[in-house]
Amino acid sequence: MLPYVKQLTRVLSERLGWNRARMKLMARLMRALPMQTTTNLAQLAHAGKPQVETDSTYRRLQRFFAEFAFGYEALGRFLLDLVPTSPPYLAVLDRTEWHFGQTPVNVLGSC
C-alpha cells in the first residue's frame, strides 16, 4: 500500500470509525480521483489498485456506494477538519453536473 493511502487510512480511522476495508477503499478512491479525468468507477478501480483485477475492485466500489450509508454529518466534520485553521483561505466552487446512473446530480443546484 502506498504511503499516501496509509496516511489517508489513518486519518479516516481517527475521525470516521469505519471498518478497515472501507477506510482503505475510500483512501484509494481519494487518491485515484485527482489522477483521473472522469468519475467512471471502472477507471477509478484500475487507478486505485492497479495490481488487482479491475473487475474485482469495480464490484467492490459498486457495493461500497450501493450498500454503505454515509454518516454525512461525520463526513462533513471530517472534511472541515482537513481545512487549514489559519488564513489565507481559498474557496473554490465547481458547478459540474454529475450523473448517478440516469439521475443528474448538481450539488450547488440542490442546496
mmCIF file of N, CA, C and O in Angstrom:
data_model
loop_
_atom_site.group_PDB
_atom_site.id
_atom_site.type_symbol
_atom_site.label_atom_id
_atom_site.label_comp_id
_atom_site.label_asym_id
_atom_site.label_seq_id
_atom_site.Cartn_x
_atom_site.Cartn_y
_atom_site.Cartn_z
ATOM 1 N N MET A 1 0.856 -1.175 0.000
ATOM 2 C CA MET A 1 0.000 0.000 0.000
ATOM 3 C C MET A 1 0.901 1.238 0.000
ATOM 4 O O MET A 1 1.878 1.316 0.723
ATOM 5 N N LEU A 2 0.562 2.206 -0.796
ATOM 6 C CA LEU A 2 1.352 3.423 -0.898
ATOM 7 C C LEU A 2 1.282 4.230 0.392
ATOM 8 O O LEU A 2 0.260 4.227 1.079
ATOM 9 N N PRO A 3 2.365 4.942 0.730
ATOM 10 C CA PRO A 3 2.365 5.741 1.968
ATOM 11 C C PRO A 3 1.195 6.717 2.047
ATOM 12 O O PRO A 3 0.615 6.915 3.101
ATOM 13 N N TYR A 4 0.839 7.340 0.909
ATOM 14 C CA TYR A 4 -0.265 8.302 0.912
ATOM 15 C C TYR A 4 -1.572 7.629 1.311
ATOM 16 O O TYR A 4 -2.352 8.163 2.084
ATOM 17 N N VAL A 5 -1.798 6.418 0.822
ATOM 18 C CA VAL A 5 -3.005 5.665 1.163
ATOM 19 C C VAL A 5 -2.978 5.287 2.639
ATOM 20 O O VAL A 5 -3.992 5.367 3.325
ATOM 21 N N LYS A 6 -1.811 4.917 3.147
ATOM 22 C CA LYS A 6 -1.689 4.595 4.573
ATOM 23 C C LYS A 6 -2.036 5.807 5.431
ATOM 24 O O LYS A 6 -2.738 5.692 6.435
ATOM 25 N N GLN A 7 -1.538 6.976 5.038
ATOM 26 C CA GLN A 7 -1.826 8.187 5.805
ATOM 27 C C GLN A 7 -3.311 8.518 5.775
ATOM 28 O O GLN A 7 -3.900 8.870 6.798
ATOM 29 N N LEU A 8 -3.917 8.427 4.588
ATOM 30 C CA LEU A 8 -5.356 8.691 4.479
ATOM 31 C C LEU A 8 -6.162 7.701 5.312
ATOM 32 O O LEU A 8 -7.125 8.077 5.979
ATOM 33 N N THR A 9 -5.773 6.432 5.277
ATOM 34 C CA THR A 9 -6.468 5.413 6.069
ATOM 35 C C THR A 9 -6.394 5.743 7.547
ATOM 36 O O THR A 9 -7.376 5.632 8.273
ATOM 37 N N ARG A 10 -5.213 6.179 7.999
ATOM 38 C CA ARG A 10 -5.054 6.542 9.410
ATOM 39 C C ARG A 10 -5.945 7.726 9.781
ATOM 40 O O ARG A 10 -6.634 7.715 10.797
ATOM 41 N N VAL A 11 -5.967 8.751 8.939
ATOM 42 C CA VAL A 11 -6.790 9.933 9.199
ATOM 43 C C VAL A 11 -8.272 9.554 9.209
ATOM 44 O O VAL A 11 -9.027 9.987 10.081
ATOM 45 N N LEU A 12 -8.689 8.743 8.251
ATOM 46 C CA LEU A 12 -10.085 8.299 8.215
ATOM 47 C C LEU A 12 -10.449 7.509 9.463
ATOM 48 O O LEU A 12 -11.528 7.694 10.023
ATOM 49 N N SER A 13 -9.559 6.634 9.905
ATOM 50 C CA SER A 13 -9.863 5.805 11.075
ATOM 51 C C SER A 13 -9.980 6.643 12.345
ATOM 52 O O SER A 13 -10.791 6.340 13.222
ATOM 53 N N GLU A 14 -9.193 7.709 12.436
ATOM 54 C CA GLU A 14 -9.243 8.574 13.613
ATOM 55 C C GLU A 14 -10.560 9.336 13.702
ATOM 56 O O GLU A 14 -11.026 9.666 14.781
ATOM 57 N N ARG A 15 -11.170 9.625 12.544
ATOM 58 C CA ARG A 15 -12.320 10.514 12.552
ATOM 59 C C ARG A 15 -13.656 9.849 12.217
ATOM 60 O O ARG A 15 -14.687 10.326 12.634
ATOM 61 N N LEU A 16 -13.640 8.776 11.436
ATOM 62 C CA LEU A 16 -14.913 8.227 10.961
ATOM 63 C C LEU A 16 -15.311 6.917 11.619
ATOM 64 O O LEU A 16 -16.483 6.578 11.643
ATOM 65 N N GLY A 17 -14.375 6.141 12.109
ATOM 66 C CA GLY A 17 -14.703 4.906 12.791
ATOM 67 C C GLY A 17 -15.275 3.813 11.886
ATOM 68 O O GLY A 17 -16.002 2.953 12.360
ATOM 69 N N TRP A 18 -14.970 3.854 10.610
ATOM 70 C CA TRP A 18 -15.425 2.808 9.688
ATOM 71 C C TRP A 18 -14.539 1.583 9.859
ATOM 72 O O TRP A 18 -13.466 1.654 10.445
ATOM 73 N N ASN A 19 -14.985 0.441 9.292
ATOM 74 C CA ASN A 19 -14.099 -0.720 9.339
ATOM 75 C C ASN A 19 -12.923 -0.495 8.390
ATOM 76 O O ASN A 19 -12.976 0.329 7.487
ATOM 77 N N ARG A 20 -11.859 -1.242 8.614
ATOM 78 C CA ARG A 20 -10.596 -1.005 7.907
ATOM 79 C C ARG A 20 -10.721 -1.162 6.387
ATOM 80 O O ARG A 20 -10.144 -0.384 5.630
ATOM 81 N N ALA A 21 -11.477 -2.151 5.936
ATOM 82 C CA ALA A 21 -11.622 -2.374 4.486
ATOM 83 C C ALA A 21 -12.282 -1.170 3.816
ATOM 84 O O ALA A 21 -11.859 -0.741 2.742
ATOM 85 N N ARG A 22 -13.311 -0.596 4.451
ATOM 86 C CA ARG A 22 -13.978 0.583 3.880
ATOM 87 C C ARG A 22 -13.055 1.794 3.883
ATOM 88 O O ARG A 22 -13.044 2.577 2.941
ATOM 89 N N MET A 23 -12.286 1.943 4.947
ATOM 90 C CA MET A 23 -11.368 3.083 5.013
ATOM 91 C C MET A 23 -10.282 2.975 3.945
ATOM 92 O O MET A 23 -9.941 3.969 3.299
ATOM 93 N N LYS A 24 -9.750 1.769 3.731
ATOM 94 C CA LYS A 24 -8.721 1.596 2.704
ATOM 95 C C LYS A 24 -9.294 1.849 1.319
ATOM 96 O O LYS A 24 -8.653 2.481 0.478
ATOM 97 N N LEU A 25 -10.519 1.382 1.086
ATOM 98 C CA LEU A 25 -11.154 1.623 -0.209
ATOM 99 C C LEU A 25 -11.381 3.117 -0.431
ATOM 100 O O LEU A 25 -11.087 3.646 -1.506
ATOM 101 N N MET A 26 -11.860 3.816 0.580
ATOM 102 C CA MET A 26 -12.091 5.260 0.459
ATOM 103 C C MET A 26 -10.766 5.994 0.258
ATOM 104 O O MET A 26 -10.674 6.926 -0.544
ATOM 105 N N ALA A 27 -9.722 5.581 0.956
ATOM 106 C CA ALA A 27 -8.406 6.213 0.799
ATOM 107 C C ALA A 27 -7.886 6.015 -0.623
ATOM 108 O O ALA A 27 -7.368 6.951 -1.235
ATOM 109 N N ARG A 28 -8.043 4.824 -1.162
ATOM 110 C CA ARG A 28 -7.605 4.574 -2.543
ATOM 111 C C ARG A 28 -8.429 5.400 -3.527
ATOM 112 O O ARG A 28 -7.910 5.913 -4.512
ATOM 113 N N LEU A 29 -9.720 5.507 -3.258
ATOM 114 C CA LEU A 29 -10.596 6.306 -4.116
ATOM 115 C C LEU A 29 -10.186 7.780 -4.065
ATOM 116 O O LEU A 29 -10.102 8.448 -5.100
ATOM 117 N N MET A 30 -9.898 8.284 -2.863
ATOM 118 C CA MET A 30 -9.473 9.676 -2.713
ATOM 119 C C MET A 30 -8.146 9.926 -3.420
ATOM 120 O O MET A 30 -7.907 11.008 -3.940
ATOM 121 N N ARG A 31 -7.288 8.908 -3.448
ATOM 122 C CA ARG A 31 -6.010 9.035 -4.144
ATOM 123 C C ARG A 31 -6.202 8.985 -5.657
ATOM 124 O O ARG A 31 -5.540 9.687 -6.408
ATOM 125 N N ALA A 32 -7.142 8.171 -6.124
ATOM 126 C CA ALA A 32 -7.343 7.978 -7.563
ATOM 127 C C ALA A 32 -8.108 9.130 -8.214
ATOM 128 O O ALA A 32 -7.838 9.469 -9.371
ATOM 129 N N LEU A 33 -9.042 9.738 -7.517
ATOM 130 C CA LEU A 33 -9.886 10.786 -8.114
ATOM 131 C C LEU A 33 -9.098 11.932 -8.736
ATOM 132 O O LEU A 33 -9.372 12.312 -9.871
ATOM 133 N N PRO A 34 -8.114 12.503 -8.044
ATOM 134 C CA PRO A 34 -7.374 13.614 -8.674
ATOM 135 C C PRO A 34 -6.530 13.198 -9.877
ATOM 136 O O PRO A 34 -6.184 14.021 -10.703
ATOM 137 N N MET A 35 -6.215 11.907 -9.994
ATOM 138 C CA MET A 35 -5.384 11.437 -11.100
ATOM 139 C C MET A 35 -6.198 11.149 -12.359
ATOM 140 O O MET A 35 -5.635 10.954 -13.425
ATOM 141 N N GLN A 36 -7.511 11.115 -12.250
ATOM 142 C CA GLN A 36 -8.363 10.758 -13.373
ATOM 143 C C GLN A 36 -9.098 11.986 -13.903
ATOM 144 O O GLN A 36 -9.304 12.960 -13.195
ATOM 145 N N THR A 37 -9.531 11.908 -15.140
ATOM 146 C CA THR A 37 -10.331 12.991 -15.719
ATOM 147 C C THR A 37 -11.803 12.596 -15.754
ATOM 148 O O THR A 37 -12.602 13.242 -16.403
ATOM 149 N N THR A 38 -12.160 11.551 -15.028
ATOM 150 C CA THR A 38 -13.512 11.038 -15.034
ATOM 151 C C THR A 38 -13.863 10.497 -13.655
ATOM 152 O O THR A 38 -12.982 10.258 -12.835
ATOM 153 N N THR A 39 -15.144 10.295 -13.415
ATOM 154 C CA THR A 39 -15.587 9.628 -12.196
ATOM 155 C C THR A 39 -16.107 8.237 -12.522
ATOM 156 O O THR A 39 -16.819 7.642 -11.735
ATOM 157 N N ASN A 40 -15.730 7.706 -13.682
ATOM 158 C CA ASN A 40 -16.108 6.366 -14.100
ATOM 159 C C ASN A 40 -15.501 5.358 -13.124
ATOM 160 O O ASN A 40 -14.276 5.315 -12.946
ATOM 161 N N LEU A 41 -16.349 4.536 -12.494
ATOM 162 C CA LEU A 41 -15.862 3.614 -11.472
ATOM 163 C C LEU A 41 -14.862 2.595 -12.017
ATOM 164 O O LEU A 41 -13.940 2.204 -11.306
ATOM 165 N N ALA A 42 -15.027 2.154 -13.256
ATOM 166 C CA ALA A 42 -14.094 1.183 -13.828
ATOM 167 C C ALA A 42 -12.690 1.789 -13.924
ATOM 168 O O ALA A 42 -11.694 1.127 -13.596
ATOM 169 N N GLN A 43 -12.603 3.031 -14.364
ATOM 170 C CA GLN A 43 -11.301 3.687 -14.468
ATOM 171 C C GLN A 43 -10.721 3.984 -13.091
ATOM 172 O O GLN A 43 -9.519 3.858 -12.863
ATOM 173 N N LEU A 44 -11.572 4.376 -12.153
ATOM 174 C CA LEU A 44 -11.102 4.625 -10.791
ATOM 175 C C LEU A 44 -10.648 3.332 -10.128
ATOM 176 O O LEU A 44 -9.696 3.334 -9.351
ATOM 177 N N ALA A 45 -11.329 2.227 -10.436
ATOM 178 C CA ALA A 45 -10.953 0.926 -9.873
ATOM 179 C C ALA A 45 -9.543 0.557 -10.316
ATOM 180 O O ALA A 45 -8.732 0.085 -9.517
ATOM 181 N N HIS A 46 -9.243 0.769 -11.577
ATOM 182 C CA HIS A 46 -7.906 0.442 -12.077
ATOM 183 C C HIS A 46 -6.847 1.381 -11.479
ATOM 184 O O HIS A 46 -5.774 0.934 -11.083
ATOM 185 N N ALA A 47 -7.158 2.658 -11.383
ATOM 186 C CA ALA A 47 -6.194 3.624 -10.843
ATOM 187 C C ALA A 47 -5.989 3.438 -9.345
ATOM 188 O O ALA A 47 -4.894 3.647 -8.833
ATOM 189 N N GLY A 48 -7.036 3.035 -8.640
ATOM 190 C CA GLY A 48 -6.946 2.909 -7.189
ATOM 191 C C GLY A 48 -6.104 1.740 -6.722
ATOM 192 O O GLY A 48 -5.435 1.810 -5.704
ATOM 193 N N LYS A 49 -6.163 0.631 -7.457
ATOM 194 C CA LYS A 49 -5.404 -0.561 -7.071
ATOM 195 C C LYS A 49 -5.085 -1.348 -8.329
ATOM 196 O O LYS A 49 -5.707 -2.369 -8.617
ATOM 197 N N PRO A 50 -4.111 -0.875 -9.130
ATOM 198 C CA PRO A 50 -3.843 -1.468 -10.439
ATOM 199 C C PRO A 50 -3.339 -2.905 -10.404
ATOM 200 O O PRO A 50 -3.501 -3.632 -11.372
ATOM 201 N N GLN A 51 -2.776 -3.362 -9.278
ATOM 202 C CA GLN A 51 -2.244 -4.717 -9.219
ATOM 203 C C GLN A 51 -3.346 -5.762 -9.022
ATOM 204 O O GLN A 51 -3.096 -6.955 -9.129
ATOM 205 N N VAL A 52 -4.581 -5.328 -8.758
ATOM 206 C CA VAL A 52 -5.713 -6.231 -8.568
ATOM 207 C C VAL A 52 -6.582 -6.173 -9.815
ATOM 208 O O VAL A 52 -6.658 -5.144 -10.488
ATOM 209 N N GLU A 53 -7.267 -7.272 -10.103
ATOM 210 C CA GLU A 53 -8.145 -7.311 -11.274
ATOM 211 C C GLU A 53 -9.170 -6.177 -11.182
ATOM 212 O O GLU A 53 -9.856 -6.012 -10.176
ATOM 213 N N THR A 54 -9.261 -5.391 -12.241
ATOM 214 C CA THR A 54 -10.119 -4.206 -12.258
ATOM 215 C C THR A 54 -11.574 -4.554 -11.970
ATOM 216 O O THR A 54 -12.244 -3.835 -11.230
ATOM 217 N N ASP A 55 -12.075 -5.652 -12.521
ATOM 218 C CA ASP A 55 -13.473 -6.039 -12.298
ATOM 219 C C ASP A 55 -13.766 -6.265 -10.817
ATOM 220 O O ASP A 55 -14.839 -5.919 -10.327
ATOM 221 N N SER A 56 -12.824 -6.833 -10.096
ATOM 222 C CA SER A 56 -12.997 -7.094 -8.674
ATOM 223 C C SER A 56 -13.117 -5.784 -7.893
ATOM 224 O O SER A 56 -14.016 -5.617 -7.062
ATOM 225 N N THR A 57 -12.204 -4.862 -8.152
ATOM 226 C CA THR A 57 -12.251 -3.570 -7.468
ATOM 227 C C THR A 57 -13.483 -2.776 -7.897
ATOM 228 O O THR A 57 -14.099 -2.083 -7.082
ATOM 229 N N TYR A 58 -13.870 -2.896 -9.161
ATOM 230 C CA TYR A 58 -15.072 -2.213 -9.667
ATOM 231 C C TYR A 58 -16.308 -2.680 -8.895
ATOM 232 O O TYR A 58 -17.109 -1.863 -8.442
ATOM 233 N N ARG A 59 -16.467 -3.999 -8.729
ATOM 234 C CA ARG A 59 -17.622 -4.522 -7.974
ATOM 235 C C ARG A 59 -17.574 -4.055 -6.518
ATOM 236 O O ARG A 59 -18.599 -3.754 -5.909
ATOM 237 N N ARG A 60 -16.371 -3.986 -5.979
ATOM 238 C CA ARG A 60 -16.215 -3.523 -4.599
ATOM 239 C C ARG A 60 -16.672 -2.066 -4.462
ATOM 240 O O ARG A 60 -17.337 -1.688 -3.497
ATOM 241 N N LEU A 61 -16.288 -1.225 -5.419
ATOM 242 C CA LEU A 61 -16.735 0.177 -5.406
ATOM 243 C C LEU A 61 -18.248 0.270 -5.560
ATOM 244 O O LEU A 61 -18.901 1.076 -4.886
ATOM 245 N N GLN A 62 -18.823 -0.553 -6.440
ATOM 246 C CA GLN A 62 -20.279 -0.546 -6.610
ATOM 247 C C GLN A 62 -20.970 -0.896 -5.297
ATOM 248 O O GLN A 62 -21.932 -0.230 -4.905
ATOM 249 N N ARG A 63 -20.497 -1.941 -4.626
ATOM 250 C CA ARG A 63 -21.103 -2.330 -3.343
ATOM 251 C C ARG A 63 -20.929 -1.232 -2.301
ATOM 252 O O ARG A 63 -21.832 -0.968 -1.507
ATOM 253 N N PHE A 64 -19.762 -0.605 -2.294
ATOM 254 C CA PHE A 64 -19.490 0.466 -1.338
ATOM 255 C C PHE A 64 -20.536 1.576 -1.466
ATOM 256 O O PHE A 64 -21.122 2.007 -0.486
ATOM 257 N N PHE A 65 -20.788 2.023 -2.686
ATOM 258 C CA PHE A 65 -21.727 3.125 -2.883
ATOM 259 C C PHE A 65 -23.181 2.683 -2.785
ATOM 260 O O PHE A 65 -24.047 3.472 -2.422
ATOM 261 N N ALA A 66 -23.475 1.432 -3.094
ATOM 262 C CA ALA A 66 -24.859 0.953 -3.069
ATOM 263 C C ALA A 66 -25.315 0.543 -1.669
ATOM 264 O O ALA A 66 -26.463 0.765 -1.303
ATOM 265 N N GLU A 67 -24.425 -0.026 -0.879
ATOM 266 C CA GLU A 67 -24.830 -0.636 0.388
ATOM 267 C C GLU A 67 -24.420 0.146 1.629
ATOM 268 O O GLU A 67 -24.937 -0.091 2.703
ATOM 269 N N PHE A 68 -23.488 1.052 1.475
ATOM 270 C CA PHE A 68 -22.951 1.725 2.654
ATOM 271 C C PHE A 68 -23.570 3.096 2.794
ATOM 272 O O PHE A 68 -23.506 3.910 1.883
ATOM 273 N N ALA A 69 -24.207 3.338 3.925
ATOM 274 C CA ALA A 69 -24.808 4.645 4.188
ATOM 275 C C ALA A 69 -23.775 5.532 4.883
ATOM 276 O O ALA A 69 -23.260 5.192 5.941
ATOM 277 N N PHE A 70 -23.466 6.642 4.251
ATOM 278 C CA PHE A 70 -22.538 7.590 4.853
ATOM 279 C C PHE A 70 -23.209 8.296 6.007
ATOM 280 O O PHE A 70 -24.385 8.625 5.947
ATOM 281 N N GLY A 71 -22.458 8.563 7.056
ATOM 282 C CA GLY A 71 -22.891 9.486 8.083
ATOM 283 C C GLY A 71 -22.456 10.858 7.601
ATOM 284 O O GLY A 71 -21.319 11.264 7.831
ATOM 285 N N TYR A 72 -23.332 11.539 6.859
ATOM 286 C CA TYR A 72 -22.929 12.784 6.201
ATOM 287 C C TYR A 72 -22.476 13.847 7.192
ATOM 288 O O TYR A 72 -21.605 14.647 6.880
ATOM 289 N N GLU A 73 -23.039 13.851 8.385
ATOM 290 C CA GLU A 73 -22.598 14.829 9.379
ATOM 291 C C GLU A 73 -21.150 14.546 9.794
ATOM 292 O O GLU A 73 -20.318 15.449 9.849
ATOM 293 N N ALA A 74 -20.829 13.279 10.049
ATOM 294 C CA ALA A 74 -19.460 12.904 10.413
ATOM 295 C C ALA A 74 -18.507 13.152 9.244
ATOM 296 O O ALA A 74 -17.381 13.618 9.432
ATOM 297 N N LEU A 75 -18.963 12.845 8.029
ATOM 298 C CA LEU A 75 -18.134 13.077 6.852
ATOM 299 C C LEU A 75 -17.881 14.574 6.665
ATOM 300 O O LEU A 75 -16.762 14.994 6.365
ATOM 301 N N GLY A 76 -18.905 15.401 6.890
ATOM 302 C CA GLY A 76 -18.744 16.851 6.800
ATOM 303 C C GLY A 76 -17.758 17.373 7.834
ATOM 304 O O GLY A 76 -16.908 18.222 7.529
ATOM 305 N N ARG A 77 -17.854 16.871 9.062
ATOM 306 C CA ARG A 77 -16.905 17.281 10.102
ATOM 307 C C ARG A 77 -15.477 16.882 9.731
ATOM 308 O O ARG A 77 -14.529 17.631 9.938
ATOM 309 N N PHE A 78 -15.352 15.662 9.175
ATOM 310 C CA PHE A 78 -14.039 15.190 8.734
ATOM 311 C C PHE A 78 -13.463 16.126 7.680
ATOM 312 O O PHE A 78 -12.308 16.530 7.761
ATOM 313 N N LEU A 79 -14.258 16.485 6.697
ATOM 314 C CA LEU A 79 -13.778 17.378 5.640
ATOM 315 C C LEU A 79 -13.410 18.746 6.193
ATOM 316 O O LEU A 79 -12.415 19.340 5.784
ATOM 317 N N LEU A 80 -14.200 19.253 7.139
ATOM 318 C CA LEU A 80 -13.877 20.539 7.755
ATOM 319 C C LEU A 80 -12.595 20.463 8.583
ATOM 320 O O LEU A 80 -11.845 21.434 8.667
ATOM 321 N N ASP A 81 -12.331 19.296 9.173
ATOM 322 C CA ASP A 81 -11.086 19.118 9.923
ATOM 323 C C ASP A 81 -9.861 19.213 9.012
ATOM 324 O O ASP A 81 -8.760 19.514 9.473
ATOM 325 N N LEU A 82 -10.048 18.937 7.720
ATOM 326 C CA LEU A 82 -8.931 18.996 6.779
ATOM 327 C C LEU A 82 -8.637 20.415 6.307
ATOM 328 O O LEU A 82 -7.586 20.674 5.737
ATOM 329 N N VAL A 83 -9.560 21.346 6.560
ATOM 330 C CA VAL A 83 -9.390 22.737 6.141
ATOM 331 C C VAL A 83 -8.371 23.409 7.056
ATOM 332 O O VAL A 83 -8.415 23.231 8.273
ATOM 333 N N PRO A 84 -7.453 24.170 6.499
ATOM 334 C CA PRO A 84 -6.483 24.882 7.348
ATOM 335 C C PRO A 84 -7.191 25.792 8.349
ATOM 336 O O PRO A 84 -8.219 26.385 8.043
ATOM 337 N N THR A 85 -6.624 25.881 9.541
ATOM 338 C CA THR A 85 -7.262 26.681 10.584
ATOM 339 C C THR A 85 -6.842 28.137 10.588
ATOM 340 O O THR A 85 -7.443 28.951 11.260
ATOM 341 N N SER A 86 -5.792 28.464 9.845
ATOM 342 C CA SER A 86 -5.374 29.869 9.811
ATOM 343 C C SER A 86 -5.348 30.377 8.365
ATOM 344 O O SER A 86 -5.043 29.635 7.453
ATOM 345 N N PRO A 87 -5.702 31.672 8.184
ATOM 346 C CA PRO A 87 -5.722 32.246 6.842
ATOM 347 C C PRO A 87 -4.326 32.253 6.233
ATOM 348 O O PRO A 87 -3.359 32.122 6.957
ATOM 349 N N PRO A 88 -4.213 32.408 4.957
ATOM 350 C CA PRO A 88 -5.235 32.772 3.982
ATOM 351 C C PRO A 88 -6.039 31.545 3.534
ATOM 352 O O PRO A 88 -5.532 30.430 3.516
ATOM 353 N N TYR A 89 -7.304 31.776 3.215
ATOM 354 C CA TYR A 89 -8.189 30.729 2.731
ATOM 355 C C TYR A 89 -8.412 30.907 1.239
ATOM 356 O O TYR A 89 -8.367 32.017 0.723
ATOM 357 N N LEU A 90 -8.683 29.820 0.564
ATOM 358 C CA LEU A 90 -9.017 29.855 -0.844
ATOM 359 C C LEU A 90 -10.270 29.013 -1.028
ATOM 360 O O LEU A 90 -10.280 27.829 -0.688
ATOM 361 N N ALA A 91 -11.343 29.621 -1.506
ATOM 362 C CA ALA A 91 -12.603 28.896 -1.733
ATOM 363 C C ALA A 91 -12.782 28.681 -3.228
ATOM 364 O O ALA A 91 -12.573 29.597 -4.030
ATOM 365 N N VAL A 92 -13.161 27.474 -3.589
ATOM 366 C CA VAL A 92 -13.366 27.122 -4.992
ATOM 367 C C VAL A 92 -14.727 26.471 -5.132
ATOM 368 O O VAL A 92 -15.072 25.570 -4.370
ATOM 369 N N LEU A 93 -15.527 26.927 -6.096
ATOM 370 C CA LEU A 93 -16.834 26.328 -6.375
ATOM 371 C C LEU A 93 -16.779 25.638 -7.723
ATOM 372 O O LEU A 93 -16.209 26.162 -8.672
ATOM 373 N N ASP A 94 -17.401 24.481 -7.798
ATOM 374 C CA ASP A 94 -17.438 23.716 -9.040
ATOM 375 C C ASP A 94 -18.897 23.435 -9.368
ATOM 376 O O ASP A 94 -19.590 22.798 -8.604
ATOM 377 N N ARG A 95 -19.367 23.923 -10.505
ATOM 378 C CA ARG A 95 -20.757 23.716 -10.895
ATOM 379 C C ARG A 95 -20.919 22.520 -11.826
ATOM 380 O O ARG A 95 -21.872 22.408 -12.560
ATOM 381 N N THR A 96 -19.965 21.602 -11.789
ATOM 382 C CA THR A 96 -20.054 20.417 -12.630
ATOM 383 C C THR A 96 -21.286 19.610 -12.264
ATOM 384 O O THR A 96 -21.565 19.377 -11.093
ATOM 385 N N GLU A 97 -22.006 19.175 -13.267
ATOM 386 C CA GLU A 97 -23.158 18.300 -13.029
ATOM 387 C C GLU A 97 -22.732 16.876 -13.322
ATOM 388 O O GLU A 97 -22.263 16.570 -14.404
ATOM 389 N N TRP A 98 -22.871 16.015 -12.329
ATOM 390 C CA TRP A 98 -22.540 14.609 -12.489
ATOM 391 C C TRP A 98 -23.828 13.832 -12.692
ATOM 392 O O TRP A 98 -24.919 14.324 -12.403
ATOM 393 N N HIS A 99 -23.696 12.608 -13.154
ATOM 394 C CA HIS A 99 -24.849 11.727 -13.294
ATOM 395 C C HIS A 99 -24.601 10.462 -12.486
ATOM 396 O O HIS A 99 -23.547 9.861 -12.578
ATOM 397 N N PHE A 100 -25.574 10.114 -11.678
ATOM 398 C CA PHE A 100 -25.552 8.861 -10.936
ATOM 399 C C PHE A 100 -26.564 7.973 -11.627
ATOM 400 O O PHE A 100 -27.763 8.104 -11.414
ATOM 401 N N GLY A 101 -26.075 7.115 -12.530
ATOM 402 C CA GLY A 101 -26.977 6.378 -13.415
ATOM 403 C C GLY A 101 -27.605 7.373 -14.370
ATOM 404 O O GLY A 101 -26.907 8.097 -15.073
ATOM 405 N N GLN A 102 -28.916 7.446 -14.393
ATOM 406 C CA GLN A 102 -29.621 8.391 -15.248
ATOM 407 C C GLN A 102 -30.001 9.678 -14.501
ATOM 408 O O GLN A 102 -30.574 10.588 -15.078
ATOM 409 N N THR A 103 -29.687 9.743 -13.197
ATOM 410 C CA THR A 103 -30.090 10.877 -12.379
ATOM 411 C C THR A 103 -29.021 11.948 -12.354
ATOM 412 O O THR A 103 -27.886 11.711 -11.932
ATOM 413 N N PRO A 104 -29.341 13.181 -12.827
ATOM 414 C CA PRO A 104 -28.355 14.258 -12.750
ATOM 415 C C PRO A 104 -28.173 14.721 -11.301
ATOM 416 O O PRO A 104 -29.133 14.814 -10.543
ATOM 417 N N VAL A 105 -26.928 14.958 -10.926
ATOM 418 C CA VAL A 105 -26.606 15.412 -9.569
ATOM 419 C C VAL A 105 -25.873 16.733 -9.694
ATOM 420 O O VAL A 105 -24.799 16.803 -10.269
ATOM 421 N N ASN A 106 -26.464 17.775 -9.148
ATOM 422 C CA ASN A 106 -25.857 19.097 -9.133
ATOM 423 C C ASN A 106 -25.942 19.590 -7.706
ATOM 424 O O ASN A 106 -26.981 20.064 -7.256
ATOM 425 N N VAL A 107 -24.849 19.452 -6.963
ATOM 426 C CA VAL A 107 -24.849 19.759 -5.540
ATOM 427 C C VAL A 107 -25.215 21.210 -5.285
ATOM 428 O O VAL A 107 -26.020 21.517 -4.412
ATOM 429 N N LEU A 108 -24.672 22.134 -6.058
ATOM 430 C CA LEU A 108 -24.988 23.549 -5.827
ATOM 431 C C LEU A 108 -26.460 23.828 -6.163
ATOM 432 O O LEU A 108 -27.081 24.664 -5.522
ATOM 433 N N GLY A 109 -26.999 23.142 -7.135
ATOM 434 C CA GLY A 109 -28.389 23.358 -7.516
ATOM 435 C C GLY A 109 -29.381 22.775 -6.524
ATOM 436 O O GLY A 109 -30.530 23.177 -6.480
ATOM 437 N N SER A 110 -28.916 21.808 -5.678
ATOM 438 C CA SER A 110 -29.849 21.170 -4.749
ATOM 439 C C SER A 110 -29.726 21.694 -3.334
ATOM 440 O O SER A 110 -30.370 21.215 -2.437
ATOM 441 N N CYS A 111 -28.865 22.681 -3.116
ATOM 442 C CA CYS A 111 -28.679 23.228 -1.751
ATOM 443 C C CYS A 111 -29.788 24.201 -1.420
ATOM 444 O O CYS A 111 -30.373 24.826 -2.216
#
